[in-house]
Structure formats: structure tokens, C-alpha cells
PDB file of C-alpha atoms in Angstrom:
ATOM      1  CA  UNK A  89       0.000   0.000   0.000  1.00  0.00           C
ATOM      2  CA  UNK A  90       1.294   3.470  -0.861  1.00  0.00           C
ATOM      3  CA  UNK A  91       1.955   5.755   2.084  1.00  0.00           C
ATOM      4  CA  UNK A  92      -0.653   8.298   1.024  1.00  0.00           C
ATOM      5  CA  UNK A  93      -3.320   5.604   0.861  1.00  0.00           C
ATOM      6  CA  UNK A  94      -2.228   4.226   4.238  1.00  0.00           C
ATOM      7  CA  UNK A  95      -2.602   7.658   5.856  1.00  0.00           C
ATOM      8  CA  UNK A  96      -5.942   8.321   4.190  1.00  0.00           C
ATOM      9  CA  UNK A  97      -7.293   4.939   5.264  1.00  0.00           C
ATOM     10  CA  UNK A  98      -6.311   5.317   8.918  1.00  0.00           C
ATOM     11  CA  UNK A  99      -6.166   9.004   9.799  1.00  0.00           C
ATOM     12  CA  UNK A 100      -9.736   9.098  11.173  1.00  0.00           C
ATOM     13  CA  UNK A 101      -8.855   6.294  13.581  1.00  0.00           C
ATOM     14  CA  UNK A 102      -5.760   8.174  14.747  1.00  0.00           C
ATOM     15  CA  UNK A 103      -7.723  11.364  15.252  1.00  0.00           C
ATOM     16  CA  UNK A 104     -10.407   9.416  17.083  1.00  0.00           C
ATOM     17  CA  UNK A 105      -7.778   8.096  19.442  1.00  0.00           C
ATOM     18  CA  UNK A 106      -6.287  11.539  20.043  1.00  0.00           C
ATOM     19  CA  UNK A 107      -9.734  12.874  20.870  1.00  0.00           C
ATOM     20  CA  UNK A 108     -10.457   9.899  23.101  1.00  0.00           C
ATOM     21  CA  UNK A 109      -7.167  10.440  24.877  1.00  0.00           C
ATOM     22  CA  UNK A 110      -7.825  14.110  25.410  1.00  0.00           C
ATOM     23  CA  UNK A 111     -11.471  13.552  26.412  1.00  0.00           C
ATOM     24  CA  UNK A 112     -11.222  10.240  28.240  1.00  0.00           C
ATOM     25  CA  UNK A 113     -14.577  10.743  29.943  1.00  0.00           C
ATOM     26  CA  UNK A 114     -16.324  10.269  26.607  1.00  0.00           C
ATOM     27  CA  UNK A 115     -14.946   6.763  26.016  1.00  0.00           C
ATOM     28  CA  UNK A 116     -14.551   3.770  28.242  1.00  0.00           C
ATOM     29  CA  UNK A 117     -11.007   2.624  29.103  1.00  0.00           C
ATOM     30  CA  UNK A 118     -11.599  -0.532  27.060  1.00  0.00           C
ATOM     31  CA  UNK A 119     -12.514   1.487  23.971  1.00  0.00           C
ATOM     32  CA  UNK A 120      -9.439   3.676  24.327  1.00  0.00           C
ATOM     33  CA  UNK A 121      -7.241   0.605  24.856  1.00  0.00           C
ATOM     34  CA  UNK A 122      -8.634  -1.089  21.764  1.00  0.00           C
ATOM     35  CA  UNK A 123      -7.853   1.991  19.701  1.00  0.00           C
ATOM     36  CA  UNK A 124      -4.383   2.039  21.189  1.00  0.00           C
ATOM     37  CA  UNK A 125      -3.771  -1.564  20.128  1.00  0.00           C
ATOM     38  CA  UNK A 126      -4.908  -0.792  16.599  1.00  0.00           C
ATOM     39  CA  UNK A 127      -2.479   2.114  16.465  1.00  0.00           C
ATOM     40  CA  UNK A 128       0.299  -0.189  17.662  1.00  0.00           C
ATOM     41  CA  UNK A 129      -0.494  -2.460  14.730  1.00  0.00           C
ATOM     42  CA  UNK A 130      -0.380   0.542  12.395  1.00  0.00           C
ATOM     43  CA  UNK A 131       2.972   1.513  13.897  1.00  0.00           C
ATOM     44  CA  UNK A 132       4.408  -1.926  13.181  1.00  0.00           C
ATOM     45  CA  UNK A 133       3.141  -1.704   9.595  1.00  0.00           C
ATOM     46  CA  UNK A 134       4.607   1.788   9.166  1.00  0.00           C
ATOM     47  CA  UNK A 135       7.956   0.715  10.633  1.00  0.00           C
ATOM     48  CA  UNK A 136       8.065  -2.120   8.108  1.00  0.00           C
ATOM     49  CA  UNK A 137       7.078  -0.234   4.946  1.00  0.00           C
ATOM     50  CA  UNK A 138       7.799   3.449   5.713  1.00  0.00           C
ATOM     51  CA  UNK A 139      10.666   3.303   8.260  1.00  0.00           C
ATOM     52  CA  UNK A 140      11.945   6.841   7.563  1.00  0.00           C
ATOM     53  CA  UNK A 141       8.578   8.521   7.110  1.00  0.00           C
ATOM     54  CA  UNK A 142       7.096  11.229   9.322  1.00  0.00           C
ATOM     55  CA  UNK A 143       3.982   9.108   9.776  1.00  0.00           C
ATOM     56  CA  UNK A 144       6.115   6.461  11.530  1.00  0.00           C
ATOM     57  CA  UNK A 145       7.505   9.076  13.903  1.00  0.00           C
ATOM     58  CA  UNK A 146       3.982  10.388  14.530  1.00  0.00           C
ATOM     59  CA  UNK A 147       2.566   6.944  15.302  1.00  0.00           C
ATOM     60  CA  UNK A 148       5.507   6.100  17.527  1.00  0.00           C
ATOM     61  CA  UNK A 149       5.015   9.261  19.603  1.00  0.00           C
ATOM     62  CA  UNK A 150       1.273   8.694  19.759  1.00  0.00           C
ATOM     63  CA  UNK A 151       1.648   5.119  20.967  1.00  0.00           C
ATOM     64  CA  UNK A 152       4.453   5.917  23.394  1.00  0.00           C
ATOM     65  CA  UNK A 153       2.730   8.891  25.034  1.00  0.00           C
ATOM     66  CA  UNK A 154      -0.498   6.990  25.521  1.00  0.00           C
ATOM     67  CA  UNK A 155       0.658   3.553  26.674  1.00  0.00           C
ATOM     68  CA  UNK A 156       0.962   4.205  30.398  1.00  0.00           C
ATOM     69  CA  UNK A 157      -2.230   6.283  30.446  1.00  0.00           C
ATOM     70  CA  UNK A 158      -4.249   3.628  28.650  1.00  0.00           C
ATOM     71  CA  UNK A 159      -3.198   0.744  30.846  1.00  0.00           C
ATOM     72  CA  UNK A 160      -3.348   2.831  34.012  1.00  0.00           C
ATOM     73  CA  UNK A 161      -6.989   3.554  33.188  1.00  0.00           C
ATOM     74  CA  UNK A 162      -7.676  -0.148  32.574  1.00  0.00           C
ATOM     75  CA  UNK A 163      -6.338  -1.198  35.958  1.00  0.00           C
ATOM     76  CA  UNK A 164      -7.922   1.484  38.158  1.00  0.00           C
ATOM     77  CA  UNK A 165     -10.552  -0.979  39.376  1.00  0.00           C
ATOM     78  CA  UNK A 166      -8.249  -3.979  39.398  1.00  0.00           C
ATOM     79  CA  UNK A 167      -5.927  -5.359  42.040  1.00  0.00           C
ATOM     80  CA  UNK A 168      -2.374  -4.303  40.999  1.00  0.00           C
ATOM     81  CA  UNK A 169      -0.986  -7.766  41.752  1.00  0.00           C
ATOM     82  CA  UNK A 170      -3.652  -9.485  39.638  1.00  0.00           C
ATOM     83  CA  UNK A 171      -3.261  -6.886  36.899  1.00  0.00           C
ATOM     84  CA  UNK A 172       0.504  -7.434  36.731  1.00  0.00           C
ATOM     85  CA  UNK A 173       0.432 -11.228  36.506  1.00  0.00           C
ATOM     86  CA  UNK A 174      -2.788 -11.734  34.534  1.00  0.00           C
ATOM     87  CA  UNK A 175      -2.774  -8.722  32.251  1.00  0.00           C
ATOM     88  CA  UNK A 176       0.489  -6.814  31.913  1.00  0.00           C
ATOM     89  CA  UNK A 177       2.911  -9.767  31.788  1.00  0.00           C
ATOM     90  CA  UNK A 178       0.784 -11.852  29.363  1.00  0.00           C
ATOM     91  CA  UNK A 179       0.561  -8.839  27.035  1.00  0.00           C
ATOM     92  CA  UNK A 180       4.340  -8.459  27.152  1.00  0.00           C
ATOM     93  CA  UNK A 181       4.727 -12.186  26.536  1.00  0.00           C
ATOM     94  CA  UNK A 182       2.534 -11.857  23.466  1.00  0.00           C
ATOM     95  CA  UNK A 183       4.442  -8.816  22.249  1.00  0.00           C
ATOM     96  CA  UNK A 184       7.817 -10.572  22.641  1.00  0.00           C
ATOM     97  CA  UNK A 185       6.676 -14.107  21.806  1.00  0.00           C
ATOM     98  CA  UNK A 186       9.264 -14.449  19.033  1.00  0.00           C
ATOM     99  CA  UNK A 187      12.026 -14.167  21.634  1.00  0.00           C
ATOM    100  CA  UNK A 188      10.388 -16.959  23.627  1.00  0.00           C
ATOM    101  CA  UNK A 189      10.374 -19.165  20.539  1.00  0.00           C
ATOM    102  CA  UNK A 190      14.018 -18.260  19.885  1.00  0.00           C
ATOM    103  CA  UNK A 191      14.921 -19.140  23.477  1.00  0.00           C
ATOM    104  CA  UNK A 192      13.254 -22.558  23.211  1.00  0.00           C
ATOM    105  CA  UNK A 193      14.993 -23.281  19.897  1.00  0.00           C
ATOM    106  CA  UNK A 194      18.451 -22.324  21.198  1.00  0.00           C
ATOM    107  CA  UNK A 195      17.955 -24.338  24.399  1.00  0.00           C
ATOM    108  CA  UNK A 196      16.837 -27.526  22.668  1.00  0.00           C
ATOM    109  CA  UNK A 197      19.501 -27.318  19.955  1.00  0.00           C
ATOM    110  CA  UNK A 198      22.124 -27.126  22.707  1.00  0.00           C
ATOM    111  CA  UNK A 199      20.317 -29.893  24.592  1.00  0.00           C
ATOM    112  CA  UNK A 200      20.635 -32.269  21.621  1.00  0.00           C
ATOM    113  CA  UNK A 201      24.282 -31.281  21.176  1.00  0.00           C
ATOM    114  CA  UNK A 202      24.811 -32.297  24.800  1.00  0.00           C
ATOM    115  CA  UNK A 203      23.087 -35.640  24.240  1.00  0.00           C
ATOM    116  CA  UNK A 204      25.147 -36.463  21.163  1.00  0.00           C
ATOM    117  CA  UNK A 205      28.381 -35.421  22.887  1.00  0.00           C
ATOM    118  CA  UNK A 206      27.667 -37.622  25.900  1.00  0.00           C
ATOM    119  CA  UNK A 207      26.807 -40.667  23.798  1.00  0.00           C
ATOM    120  CA  UNK A 208      29.908 -40.235  21.639  1.00  0.00           C
ATOM    121  CA  UNK A 209      32.455 -39.410  24.335  1.00  0.00           C
ATOM    122  CA  UNK A 210      32.678 -41.452  27.532  1.00  0.00           C
ATOM    123  CA  UNK A 211      34.534 -38.684  29.353  1.00  0.00           C
ATOM    124  CA  UNK A 212      32.147 -35.863  28.414  1.00  0.00           C
ATOM    125  CA  UNK A 213      29.839 -36.346  31.436  1.00  0.00           C
ATOM    126  CA  UNK A 214      32.795 -36.044  33.805  1.00  0.00           C
ATOM    127  CA  UNK A 215      33.963 -32.877  32.040  1.00  0.00           C
ATOM    128  CA  UNK A 216      30.558 -31.243  32.487  1.00  0.00           C
ATOM    129  CA  UNK A 217      29.302 -32.638  35.819  1.00  0.00           C
ATOM    130  CA  UNK A 218      32.635 -33.182  37.547  1.00  0.00           C
ATOM    131  CA  UNK A 219      34.285 -36.408  38.713  1.00  0.00           C
ATOM    132  CA  UNK A 220      32.999 -36.170  42.271  1.00  0.00           C
ATOM    133  CA  UNK A 221      29.353 -35.805  41.220  1.00  0.00           C
ATOM    134  CA  UNK A 222      29.613 -38.630  38.674  1.00  0.00           C
ATOM    135  CA  UNK A 223      31.272 -41.004  41.150  1.00  0.00           C
ATOM    136  CA  UNK A 224      28.720 -40.310  43.887  1.00  0.00           C
ATOM    137  CA  UNK A 225      25.802 -40.740  41.482  1.00  0.00           C
ATOM    138  CA  UNK A 226      27.185 -44.045  40.180  1.00  0.00           C
ATOM    139  CA  UNK A 227      27.436 -45.291  43.773  1.00  0.00           C
ATOM    140  CA  UNK A 228      23.837 -44.205  44.410  1.00  0.00           C
ATOM    141  CA  UNK A 229      22.600 -45.983  41.277  1.00  0.00           C
ATOM    142  CA  UNK A 230      24.437 -49.172  42.215  1.00  0.00           C
ATOM    143  CA  UNK A 231      22.955 -49.034  45.721  1.00  0.00           C
ATOM    144  CA  UNK A 232      19.437 -48.780  44.226  1.00  0.00           C
ATOM    145  CA  UNK A 233      18.679 -45.111  44.998  1.00  0.00           C
ATOM    146  CA  UNK A 234      19.547 -42.979  41.983  1.00  0.00           C
ATOM    147  CA  UNK A 235      18.017 -39.859  43.576  1.00  0.00           C
ATOM    148  CA  UNK A 236      19.918 -40.172  46.859  1.00  0.00           C
ATOM    149  CA  UNK A 237      21.917 -37.031  46.062  1.00  0.00           C
ATOM    150  CA  UNK A 238      18.728 -34.992  46.595  1.00  0.00           C
ATOM    151  CA  UNK A 239      18.288 -36.324  50.130  1.00  0.00           C
ATOM    152  CA  UNK A 240      21.231 -34.586  51.706  1.00  0.00           C
ATOM    153  CA  UNK A 241      20.589 -31.790  54.202  1.00  0.00           C
ATOM    154  CA  UNK A 242      17.339 -30.587  55.706  1.00  0.00           C
ATOM    155  CA  UNK A 243      14.201 -29.810  53.740  1.00  0.00           C
ATOM    156  CA  UNK A 244      14.351 -26.142  54.684  1.00  0.00           C
ATOM    157  CA  UNK A 245      18.081 -25.803  54.072  1.00  0.00           C
ATOM    158  CA  UNK A 246      17.786 -27.443  50.660  1.00  0.00           C
ATOM    159  CA  UNK A 247      14.867 -25.189  49.746  1.00  0.00           C
ATOM    160  CA  UNK A 248      16.759 -22.003  50.630  1.00  0.00           C
ATOM    161  CA  UNK A 249      20.006 -23.128  48.991  1.00  0.00           C
ATOM    162  CA  UNK A 250      18.350 -24.266  45.776  1.00  0.00           C
ATOM    163  CA  UNK A 251      16.215 -21.136  45.513  1.00  0.00           C
ATOM    164  CA  UNK A 252      19.282 -18.924  45.977  1.00  0.00           C
ATOM    165  CA  UNK A 253      21.185 -20.826  43.286  1.00  0.00           C
ATOM    166  CA  UNK A 254      18.307 -20.908  40.785  1.00  0.00           C
ATOM    167  CA  UNK A 255      17.481 -17.247  41.295  1.00  0.00           C
ATOM    168  CA  UNK A 256      21.092 -16.261  40.713  1.00  0.00           C
ATOM    169  CA  UNK A 257      21.185 -18.312  37.505  1.00  0.00           C
ATOM    170  CA  UNK A 258      18.008 -16.603  36.322  1.00  0.00           C
ATOM    171  CA  UNK A 259      19.426 -13.190  37.203  1.00  0.00           C
ATOM    172  CA  UNK A 260      22.586 -13.949  35.226  1.00  0.00           C
ATOM    173  CA  UNK A 261      20.432 -14.995  32.255  1.00  0.00           C
ATOM    174  CA  UNK A 262      18.485 -11.737  32.450  1.00  0.00           C
ATOM    175  CA  UNK A 263      21.309  -9.276  33.104  1.00  0.00           C
ATOM    176  CA  UNK A 264      23.663 -10.861  30.559  1.00  0.00           C
ATOM    177  CA  UNK A 265      21.336  -9.514  27.893  1.00  0.00           C
ATOM    178  CA  UNK A 266      23.163  -6.168  28.155  1.00  0.00           C
ATOM    179  CA  UNK A 267      26.055  -7.850  26.340  1.00  0.00           C
ATOM    180  CA  UNK A 268      23.937  -7.826  23.184  1.00  0.00           C
ATOM    181  CA  UNK A 269      22.332 -11.122  24.211  1.00  0.00           C
ATOM    182  CA  UNK A 270      25.620 -13.004  23.797  1.00  0.00           C
ATOM    183  CA  UNK A 271      26.055 -13.381  27.547  1.00  0.00           C
ATOM    184  CA  UNK A 272      22.563 -14.838  27.827  1.00  0.00           C
ATOM    185  CA  UNK A 273      23.295 -17.295  25.014  1.00  0.00           C
ATOM    186  CA  UNK A 274      26.432 -18.424  26.871  1.00  0.00           C
ATOM    187  CA  UNK A 275      24.435 -19.330  29.992  1.00  0.00           C
ATOM    188  CA  UNK A 276      21.784 -21.061  27.879  1.00  0.00           C
ATOM    189  CA  UNK A 277      24.405 -23.220  26.152  1.00  0.00           C
ATOM    190  CA  UNK A 278      25.974 -24.095  29.495  1.00  0.00           C
ATOM    191  CA  UNK A 279      22.718 -25.045  31.214  1.00  0.00           C
ATOM    192  CA  UNK A 280      21.144 -26.839  28.245  1.00  0.00           C
ATOM    193  CA  UNK A 281      24.205 -29.043  27.764  1.00  0.00           C
ATOM    194  CA  UNK A 282      24.344 -29.765  31.501  1.00  0.00           C
ATOM    195  CA  UNK A 283      20.694 -30.912  31.543  1.00  0.00           C
ATOM    196  CA  UNK A 284      21.297 -33.103  28.477  1.00  0.00           C
ATOM    197  CA  UNK A 285      24.417 -34.676  29.955  1.00  0.00           C
ATOM    198  CA  UNK A 286      22.568 -35.322  33.196  1.00  0.00           C
ATOM    199  CA  UNK A 287      19.766 -37.216  31.451  1.00  0.00           C
ATOM    200  CA  UNK A 288      22.079 -39.070  29.074  1.00  0.00           C
ATOM    201  CA  UNK A 289      24.238 -40.147  32.021  1.00  0.00           C
ATOM    202  CA  UNK A 290      21.258 -41.725  33.796  1.00  0.00           C
ATOM    203  CA  UNK A 291      20.234 -43.395  30.540  1.00  0.00           C
ATOM    204  CA  UNK A 292      23.667 -44.956  30.175  1.00  0.00           C
ATOM    205  CA  UNK A 293      23.342 -46.435  33.676  1.00  0.00           C
ATOM    206  CA  UNK A 294      19.800 -47.740  33.089  1.00  0.00           C
ATOM    207  CA  UNK A 295      18.242 -45.249  35.525  1.00  0.00           C
ATOM    208  CA  UNK A 296      16.507 -42.896  33.089  1.00  0.00           C
ATOM    209  CA  UNK A 297      13.012 -43.674  34.384  1.00  0.00           C
ATOM    210  CA  UNK A 298      14.019 -43.010  37.992  1.00  0.00           C
ATOM    211  CA  UNK A 299      15.640 -39.730  36.973  1.00  0.00           C
ATOM    212  CA  UNK A 300      12.611 -38.624  34.947  1.00  0.00           C
ATOM    213  CA  UNK A 301      10.103 -39.202  37.728  1.00  0.00           C
ATOM    214  CA  UNK A 302      12.411 -37.609  40.275  1.00  0.00           C
ATOM    215  CA  UNK A 303      14.316 -34.753  38.679  1.00  0.00           C
ATOM    216  CA  UNK A 304      11.446 -33.339  36.662  1.00  0.00           C
ATOM    217  CA  UNK A 305       9.235 -32.923  39.709  1.00  0.00           C
ATOM    218  CA  UNK A 306      11.165 -29.711  40.320  1.00  0.00           C
ATOM    219  CA  UNK A 307      12.969 -29.496  36.985  1.00  0.00           C
ATOM    220  CA  UNK A 308       9.865 -28.656  34.942  1.00  0.00           C
ATOM    221  CA  UNK A 309       9.410 -25.235  36.542  1.00  0.00           C
ATOM    222  CA  UNK A 310      13.154 -24.753  36.926  1.00  0.00           C
ATOM    223  CA  UNK A 311      14.170 -25.391  33.303  1.00  0.00           C
ATOM    224  CA  UNK A 312      11.113 -23.744  31.760  1.00  0.00           C
ATOM    225  CA  UNK A 313      11.813 -20.706  33.951  1.00  0.00           C
ATOM    226  CA  UNK A 314      15.413 -20.583  32.747  1.00  0.00           C
ATOM    227  CA  UNK A 315      14.212 -20.527  29.129  1.00  0.00           C
ATOM    228  CA  UNK A 316      11.846 -17.628  29.881  1.00  0.00           C
ATOM    229  CA  UNK A 317      14.599 -15.738  31.748  1.00  0.00           C
ATOM    230  CA  UNK A 318      16.859 -16.260  28.738  1.00  0.00           C
ATOM    231  CA  UNK A 319      14.152 -14.779  26.509  1.00  0.00           C
ATOM    232  CA  UNK A 320      14.158 -11.701  28.771  1.00  0.00           C
ATOM    233  CA  UNK A 321      17.918 -11.432  28.202  1.00  0.00           C
ATOM    234  CA  UNK A 322      17.430 -11.645  24.432  1.00  0.00           C
ATOM    235  CA  UNK A 323      14.851  -8.836  24.638  1.00  0.00           C
ATOM    236  CA  UNK A 324      17.462  -6.582  26.265  1.00  0.00           C
ATOM    237  CA  UNK A 325      20.044  -7.473  23.634  1.00  0.00           C
ATOM    238  CA  UNK A 326      17.579  -6.830  20.802  1.00  0.00           C
ATOM    239  CA  UNK A 327      16.577  -3.464  22.269  1.00  0.00           C
ATOM    240  CA  UNK A 328      20.210  -2.368  21.890  1.00  0.00           C
ATOM    241  CA  UNK A 329      20.823  -3.897  18.473  1.00  0.00           C
ATOM    242  CA  UNK A 330      17.472  -3.020  16.870  1.00  0.00           C
ATOM    243  CA  UNK A 331      16.132   0.274  18.298  1.00  0.00           C
ATOM    244  CA  UNK A 332      13.728   0.847  15.400  1.00  0.00           C
ATOM    245  CA  UNK A 333      12.425   4.406  15.331  1.00  0.00           C
ATOM    246  CA  UNK A 334      13.429   5.020  18.949  1.00  0.00           C
ATOM    247  CA  UNK A 335      16.756   6.433  20.018  1.00  0.00           C
ATOM    248  CA  UNK A 336      19.019   3.591  21.073  1.00  0.00           C
ATOM    249  CA  UNK A 337      19.032   4.576  24.739  1.00  0.00           C
ATOM    250  CA  UNK A 338      15.239   4.961  24.773  1.00  0.00           C
ATOM    251  CA  UNK A 339      14.896   1.558  23.144  1.00  0.00           C
ATOM    252  CA  UNK A 340      17.270   0.072  25.738  1.00  0.00           C
ATOM    253  CA  UNK A 341      15.277   1.566  28.625  1.00  0.00           C
ATOM    254  CA  UNK A 342      12.051   0.162  27.235  1.00  0.00           C
ATOM    255  CA  UNK A 343      13.643  -3.221  26.554  1.00  0.00           C
ATOM    256  CA  UNK A 344      15.166  -3.609  30.012  1.00  0.00           C
ATOM    257  CA  UNK A 345      11.916  -2.490  31.679  1.00  0.00           C
ATOM    258  CA  UNK A 346       9.784  -4.976  29.742  1.00  0.00           C
ATOM    259  CA  UNK A 347      12.346  -7.747  30.201  1.00  0.00           C
ATOM    260  CA  UNK A 348      12.473  -7.027  33.939  1.00  0.00           C
ATOM    261  CA  UNK A 349       8.691  -7.447  34.220  1.00  0.00           C
ATOM    262  CA  UNK A 350       8.944 -10.813  32.462  1.00  0.00           C
ATOM    263  CA  UNK A 351      11.833 -11.823  34.719  1.00  0.00           C
ATOM    264  CA  UNK A 352       9.817 -10.899  37.832  1.00  0.00           C
ATOM    265  CA  UNK A 353       6.990 -13.146  36.616  1.00  0.00           C
ATOM    266  CA  UNK A 354       9.308 -16.184  36.782  1.00  0.00           C
ATOM    267  CA  UNK A 355      10.102 -15.742  40.481  1.00  0.00           C
ATOM    268  CA  UNK A 356       6.987 -17.556  41.790  1.00  0.00           C
ATOM    269  CA  UNK A 357       7.831 -20.551  39.585  1.00  0.00           C
ATOM    270  CA  UNK A 358      11.432 -20.491  40.828  1.00  0.00           C
ATOM    271  CA  UNK A 359      10.209 -20.508  44.435  1.00  0.00           C
ATOM    272  CA  UNK A 360       7.857 -23.431  43.768  1.00  0.00           C
ATOM    273  CA  UNK A 361      10.648 -25.353  41.994  1.00  0.00           C
ATOM    274  CA  UNK A 362      12.942 -24.888  44.999  1.00  0.00           C
ATOM    275  CA  UNK A 363      10.160 -25.977  47.362  1.00  0.00           C
ATOM    276  CA  UNK A 364       9.503 -29.111  45.312  1.00  0.00           C
ATOM    277  CA  UNK A 365      13.207 -29.963  45.213  1.00  0.00           C
ATOM    278  CA  UNK A 366      13.572 -29.461  48.951  1.00  0.00           C
ATOM    279  CA  UNK A 367      10.386 -31.170  50.096  1.00  0.00           C
ATOM    280  CA  UNK A 368       9.146 -33.534  47.365  1.00  0.00           C
ATOM    281  CA  UNK A 369      11.889 -34.765  45.002  1.00  0.00           C
ATOM    282  CA  UNK A 370      13.767 -36.531  47.792  1.00  0.00           C
ATOM    283  CA  UNK A 371      10.735 -38.771  48.345  1.00  0.00           C
ATOM    284  CA  UNK A 372      10.183 -39.619  44.669  1.00  0.00           C
ATOM    285  CA  UNK A 373      11.354 -43.225  45.063  1.00  0.00           C
ATOM    286  CA  UNK A 374       8.828 -43.758  47.873  1.00  0.00           C
ATOM    287  CA  UNK A 375       5.916 -41.966  46.193  1.00  0.00           C
ATOM    288  CA  UNK A 376       3.533 -43.735  43.771  1.00  0.00           C
ATOM    289  CA  UNK A 377       4.837 -43.273  40.236  1.00  0.00           C
ATOM    290  CA  UNK A 378       1.500 -41.913  39.053  1.00  0.00           C
ATOM    291  CA  UNK A 379       1.665 -39.180  41.711  1.00  0.00           C
ATOM    292  CA  UNK A 380       5.143 -38.155  40.555  1.00  0.00           C
ATOM    293  CA  UNK A 381       3.982 -37.793  36.960  1.00  0.00           C
ATOM    294  CA  UNK A 382       0.826 -35.952  38.027  1.00  0.00           C
ATOM    295  CA  UNK A 383       3.044 -33.299  39.645  1.00  0.00           C
ATOM    296  CA  UNK A 384       5.243 -33.143  36.546  1.00  0.00           C
ATOM    297  CA  UNK A 385       2.218 -32.969  34.236  1.00  0.00           C
ATOM    298  CA  UNK A 386       0.537 -30.236  36.278  1.00  0.00           C
ATOM    299  CA  UNK A 387       3.771 -28.224  36.368  1.00  0.00           C
ATOM    300  CA  UNK A 388       4.262 -28.483  32.606  1.00  0.00           C
ATOM    301  CA  UNK A 389       0.652 -27.622  31.775  1.00  0.00           C
ATOM    302  CA  UNK A 390       0.447 -24.694  34.202  1.00  0.00           C
ATOM    303  CA  UNK A 391       3.664 -22.939  33.179  1.00  0.00           C
ATOM    304  CA  UNK A 392       3.077 -23.650  29.470  1.00  0.00           C
ATOM    305  CA  UNK A 393      -0.409 -22.199  29.763  1.00  0.00           C
ATOM    306  CA  UNK A 394       0.848 -19.063  31.483  1.00  0.00           C
ATOM    307  CA  UNK A 395       3.627 -18.232  29.025  1.00  0.00           C
ATOM    308  CA  UNK A 396       2.434 -19.760  25.748  1.00  0.00           C
ATOM    309  CA  UNK A 397      -1.383 -19.797  25.778  1.00  0.00           C
ATOM    310  CA  UNK A 398      -2.643 -17.114  28.170  1.00  0.00           C
ATOM    311  CA  UNK A 399      -0.812 -14.329  26.256  1.00  0.00           C
ATOM    312  CA  UNK A 400      -2.889 -15.096  23.149  1.00  0.00           C
ATOM    313  CA  UNK A 401      -6.111 -15.062  25.173  1.00  0.00           C
ATOM    314  CA  UNK A 402      -5.257 -11.744  26.830  1.00  0.00           C
ATOM    315  CA  UNK A 403      -4.150 -10.283  23.492  1.00  0.00           C
ATOM    316  CA  UNK A 404      -7.441 -11.358  21.938  1.00  0.00           C
ATOM    317  CA  UNK A 405      -9.318  -9.715  24.786  1.00  0.00           C
ATOM    318  CA  UNK A 406      -7.446  -6.488  24.079  1.00  0.00           C
ATOM    319  CA  UNK A 407      -7.921  -6.873  20.306  1.00  0.00           C
ATOM    320  CA  UNK A 408      -4.173  -7.216  19.803  1.00  0.00           C
ATOM    321  CA  UNK A 409      -4.486  -9.921  17.176  1.00  0.00           C
TER     322      UNK A 409
END
């Protein structure tokens, strides 16, 4: 579409929004928000086909100046906590969904590299996991309790220690995005290969089933959370590399703010993962197998729904699609 036709086709909508913004008492917050979303779509179109045009600058300023006002008006009658987790974060997840897909792809590519390396090199597991860990785990497998390593220490102490470790890993994933996303990719490669080696090692010692029903009780939230935290790091890196019509520093500020909100949303899952590792995983060999897989299934469905399905539902509600 030619730029003149694009402007002619949409200018009434833009004026309608400006009037609605200036006279917010004449339109409901939902109506204003829906107009805002439509303008965001127009902005994306303009950035694609008319990147250096004045209309792109105009739409960018219009969308930027109105965003906080629009969503502040939508949450005036809503609990801020509920709004953040059930509205704001899902909308951000929808907006940045391509980075989530990228994060999953990078993680699983590295995961399969780790599997192949372990199966083709007998010393690879020791290089990644360390001799001490490998030797102890082999002893545990031979004694009939492959998950014995998770039974050391108190429930509470394990919970605190694991949460501290997992939260630091997630923070590294997030903050490393400032190195153009390369730092985040480094941590993804490291963790994905480690998970692959871990599973391949148990497979080689005929304990894969025991490891699956034990490790993934807490590992589902833990690993999924790491992938989401990595996506937040990629968002920061992309905000520096691809500022679009914004000044680079403005783009960076927006990117790190949005990525931080997404990172914050992973904290409850990290806490639950640490709790499960401290209080449940250690009893996996005594629990009914079906109960173990019910926990794993619920964890996978719940976190997948929150980050991969709910964003589309919330976006549809806000007419983002």
C-alpha cells in the first residue's frame, strides 16, 4: 500500500484516538485501549514499509505517550498484583513471543548437542558434571537409589540453597542480555548441555526412568523458567541492536523495563521449583509413580499455559491480534 493511501485509510482512527485520549470521559477505558492496540499495529506496519517517514515518527510518539495512560486507566478498578500477573505480563509475553520461541529453539539445539556429545564421548559427562558428582551418582545408582543425592541436608536448608542458586542463575540470564544477548546465550548453552548430559548419564546407567520421575518434579518449573529468563535477556540485547524508530538509549530503557517485568513473573515458579526440590523430590522413590507424573504434568501444563497460551487469550481480549 502506498503511504498516502495508508494515511488516508487510517487518519480518522488516529484522530479518534487523540480525541479519546484528550477527552477520556467520553470513552470507556476498554474502547481507548482497543484503539491504542490498533495504532500499535499501524505503527508496526509503518515501521516495516515506511521506516523513515514522518507518519512512523507520529505513530511512535502517539503510541508511546499513551501507553501508560491507557493501561493505568484499565487497571484502576483492578488489584495491581492481579493486573501485573494476569494482564500486563501476558501482554508483554505476546508482544515478545518471538524471543520466547528463539529461546526454546536455542535451548533444545544445545540440549541435543549435549546428548550427542555424551553418547559419543565417555569422558564428556565427567567434564561437564565433575568427577565427584559422577562417582557419587554411580554409587547411588548401584545401591538402588539414583536420587539419593537430593536427600542430603534438611528440607528447609535445601529449599533455601536451591532457591538462591536458581534465582542467581536466572538473574545472570536476564542481566547478561546487556552484552547484546551473547552473555545470555552463553548461559543457555551451558545449562542446556548440563541438563542433556545429566539425562544421558542416567540413561547410560539404566536409571533414566528413575531420573525422569524424580528430577522433573522440580525441573519442569526450573528449566522452563530458565528458558523464559533467557528470553528476557534476548529482549534486552535486541533493544540495543534493533532500536527501530526510537533512540538507542530509549529503546534500551524500554527493553530492560519490559524484560524485567517478564523476569519478575518467573520468580513464583522459581520458588515453587525450589520448594519441590527441597520437600518432594527426595521422596520420589517412595511416592507412587503416578503421583510423581501428576506433579510433573501439572507443572508443565500450568507454566506452558501461562507463558504460551494465556498471552494469546489476553491479546485477543485487548484486540491485539
